[in-house]
Amino acid sequence: MKTGSGAMDWLSRDGKLLLLARPIQSFGTSFVNIIIAIFFTVLGLPLWQIGVVLSGGLLASTLFNMVVGFLADRFGRRRSLVIFGLLNTLSGLVFAFVSNPAILIAFSVLSALGYRGEFGPYQMLERVILVQCCP
């Protein structure tokens, strides 16, 4: 291991970017998971339906993990991260401009808003990329 001016000199630029983005992503995910439940309550969904939506997001996240596990190398890890980011951006736009609960529920499940903490297609891809950023 190199002795240098910084404690993270051994990590590539991509690895450093992943580590810097992680707290922002964790905050955003946690914030959205809280806000989405409040938002659906304001729209008039009963608590059990909100639970079903968040459970559907968790199930979608599990399915995305399996798909990414099989296809990320063929499709490209960076490209997969970009696709998931665009999918979440699209969901955010839908939530900003659409008030139909059925559409909102579909997009919340599609964008896997139900995943928690260290579980989701992003985290799986980030871990694989981070390992490759080390010597």
GROMACS .gro file of C-alpha atoms in nm:
model
  135
    1MET     CA    1   0.000   0.000   0.000
    2LYS     CA    2   0.127   0.345  -0.092
    3THR     CA    3   0.204   0.603   0.164
    4GLY     CA    4   0.098   0.933   0.026
    5SER     CA    5  -0.058   1.262   0.108
    6GLY     CA    6  -0.415   1.131   0.136
    7ALA     CA    7  -0.577   0.836   0.305
    8MET     CA    8  -0.770   0.749  -0.012
    9ASP     CA    9  -0.488   0.776  -0.268
   10TRP     CA   10  -0.512   0.405  -0.340
   11LEU     CA   11  -0.873   0.439  -0.461
   12SER     CA   12  -0.947   0.538  -0.820
   13ARG     CA   13  -1.147   0.848  -0.911
   14ASP     CA   14  -1.463   0.641  -0.976
   15GLY     CA   15  -1.433   0.479  -0.634
   16LYS     CA   16  -1.400   0.817  -0.465
   17LEU     CA   17  -1.705   0.946  -0.653
   18LEU     CA   18  -1.908   0.643  -0.543
   19LEU     CA   19  -1.808   0.696  -0.181
   20LEU     CA   20  -1.891   1.067  -0.200
   21ALA     CA   21  -2.230   1.004  -0.359
   22ARG     CA   22  -2.333   0.735  -0.111
   23PRO     CA   23  -2.446   0.964   0.176
   24ILE     CA   24  -2.647   1.177  -0.066
   25GLN     CA   25  -2.813   0.870  -0.212
   26SER     CA   26  -2.891   0.729   0.133
   27PHE     CA   27  -3.044   1.056   0.247
   28GLY     CA   28  -3.250   1.087  -0.072
   29THR     CA   29  -3.378   0.731  -0.053
   30SER     CA   30  -3.473   0.763   0.314
   31PHE     CA   31  -3.637   1.098   0.255
   32VAL     CA   32  -3.840   0.969  -0.040
   33ASN     CA   33  -3.956   0.662   0.154
   34ILE     CA   34  -4.096   0.885   0.427
   35ILE     CA   35  -4.244   1.145   0.193
   36ILE     CA   36  -4.405   0.885  -0.033
   37ALA     CA   37  -4.608   0.745   0.257
   38ILE     CA   38  -4.719   1.097   0.357
   39PHE     CA   39  -4.798   1.180  -0.006
   40PHE     CA   40  -5.017   0.872  -0.050
   41THR     CA   41  -5.194   0.952   0.277
   42VAL     CA   42  -5.271   1.302   0.146
   43LEU     CA   43  -5.407   1.145  -0.174
   44GLY     CA   44  -5.645   0.942   0.042
   45LEU     CA   45  -5.492   0.594   0.022
   46PRO     CA   46  -5.556   0.384   0.331
   47LEU     CA   47  -5.256   0.265   0.530
   48TRP     CA   48  -5.283  -0.095   0.406
   49GLN     CA   49  -5.261   0.021   0.042
   50ILE     CA   50  -4.956   0.231   0.121
   51GLY     CA   51  -4.802  -0.082   0.272
   52VAL     CA   52  -4.884  -0.275  -0.043
   53VAL     CA   53  -4.720  -0.005  -0.258
   54LEU     CA   54  -4.401  -0.003  -0.050
   55SER     CA   55  -4.398  -0.384  -0.046
   56GLY     CA   56  -4.438  -0.379  -0.425
   57GLY     CA   57  -4.138  -0.149  -0.445
   58LEU     CA   58  -3.938  -0.392  -0.233
   59LEU     CA   59  -4.043  -0.680  -0.458
   60ALA     CA   60  -3.952  -0.477  -0.768
   61SER     CA   61  -3.614  -0.401  -0.613
   62THR     CA   62  -3.557  -0.772  -0.555
   63LEU     CA   63  -3.645  -0.847  -0.918
   64PHE     CA   64  -3.418  -0.564  -1.038
   65ASN     CA   65  -3.137  -0.714  -0.829
   66MET     CA   66  -3.180  -1.049  -1.001
   67VAL     CA   67  -3.195  -0.892  -1.348
   68VAL     CA   68  -2.892  -0.674  -1.281
   69GLY     CA   69  -2.705  -0.972  -1.141
   70PHE     CA   70  -2.752  -1.160  -1.466
   71LEU     CA   71  -2.732  -0.878  -1.719
   72ALA     CA   72  -2.508  -0.604  -1.576
   73ASP     CA   73  -2.189  -0.740  -1.729
   74ARG     CA   74  -2.353  -0.789  -2.066
   75PHE     CA   75  -2.530  -0.453  -2.056
   76GLY     CA   76  -2.262  -0.259  -1.872
   77ARG     CA   77  -2.253  -0.156  -1.508
   78ARG     CA   78  -2.229   0.213  -1.570
   79ARG     CA   79  -2.508   0.196  -1.828
   80SER     CA   80  -2.723   0.003  -1.580
   81LEU     CA   81  -2.667   0.270  -1.313
   82VAL     CA   82  -2.763   0.538  -1.564
   83ILE     CA   83  -3.079   0.349  -1.663
   84PHE     CA   84  -3.187   0.314  -1.299
   85GLY     CA   85  -3.112   0.683  -1.243
   86LEU     CA   86  -3.320   0.781  -1.545
   87LEU     CA   87  -3.602   0.554  -1.428
   88ASN     CA   88  -3.603   0.728  -1.090
   89THR     CA   89  -3.589   1.069  -1.258
   90LEU     CA   90  -3.890   0.976  -1.471
   91SER     CA   91  -4.074   0.862  -1.159
   92GLY     CA   92  -3.993   1.192  -0.990
   93LEU     CA   93  -4.136   1.384  -1.284
   94VAL     CA   94  -4.448   1.168  -1.281
   95PHE     CA   95  -4.491   1.235  -0.908
   96ALA     CA   96  -4.447   1.608  -0.965
   97PHE     CA   97  -4.709   1.638  -1.239
   98VAL     CA   98  -4.957   1.349  -1.204
   99SER     CA   99  -5.217   1.307  -0.933
  100ASN     CA  100  -5.384   0.983  -1.046
  101PRO     CA  101  -5.315   0.732  -0.764
  102ALA     CA  102  -5.305   0.431  -1.000
  103ILE     CA  103  -5.030   0.587  -1.211
  104LEU     CA  104  -4.840   0.700  -0.903
  105ILE     CA  105  -4.858   0.353  -0.751
  106ALA     CA  106  -4.735   0.195  -1.075
  107PHE     CA  107  -4.440   0.433  -1.095
  108SER     CA  108  -4.351   0.392  -0.728
  109VAL     CA  109  -4.332   0.016  -0.776
  110LEU     CA  110  -4.153   0.050  -1.110
  111SER     CA  111  -3.885   0.273  -0.963
  112ALA     CA  112  -3.845   0.038  -0.664
  113LEU     CA  113  -3.915   0.307  -0.406
  114GLY     CA  114  -3.977   0.042  -0.143
  115TYR     CA  115  -3.617  -0.068  -0.108
  116ARG     CA  116  -3.444   0.014   0.217
  117GLY     CA  117  -3.090   0.091   0.315
  118GLU     CA  118  -2.835  -0.148   0.173
  119PHE     CA  119  -3.069  -0.338  -0.055
  120GLY     CA  120  -3.134  -0.245  -0.413
  121PRO     CA  121  -2.990  -0.261  -0.763
  122TYR     CA  122  -2.784   0.054  -0.709
  123GLN     CA  123  -2.604  -0.086  -0.410
  124MET     CA  124  -2.526  -0.415  -0.579
  125LEU     CA  125  -2.376  -0.238  -0.881
  126GLU     CA  126  -2.190   0.012  -0.664
  127ARG     CA  127  -2.026  -0.266  -0.464
  128VAL     CA  128  -1.905  -0.442  -0.776
  129ILE     CA  129  -1.774  -0.117  -0.925
  130LEU     CA  130  -1.608  -0.019  -0.596
  131VAL     CA  131  -1.419  -0.349  -0.581
  132GLN     CA  132  -1.286  -0.281  -0.931
  133CYS     CA  133  -1.170   0.067  -0.824
  134CYS     CA  134  -0.920  -0.083  -0.580
  135PRO     CA  135  -0.573  -0.208  -0.676
   0.00000   0.00000   0.00000
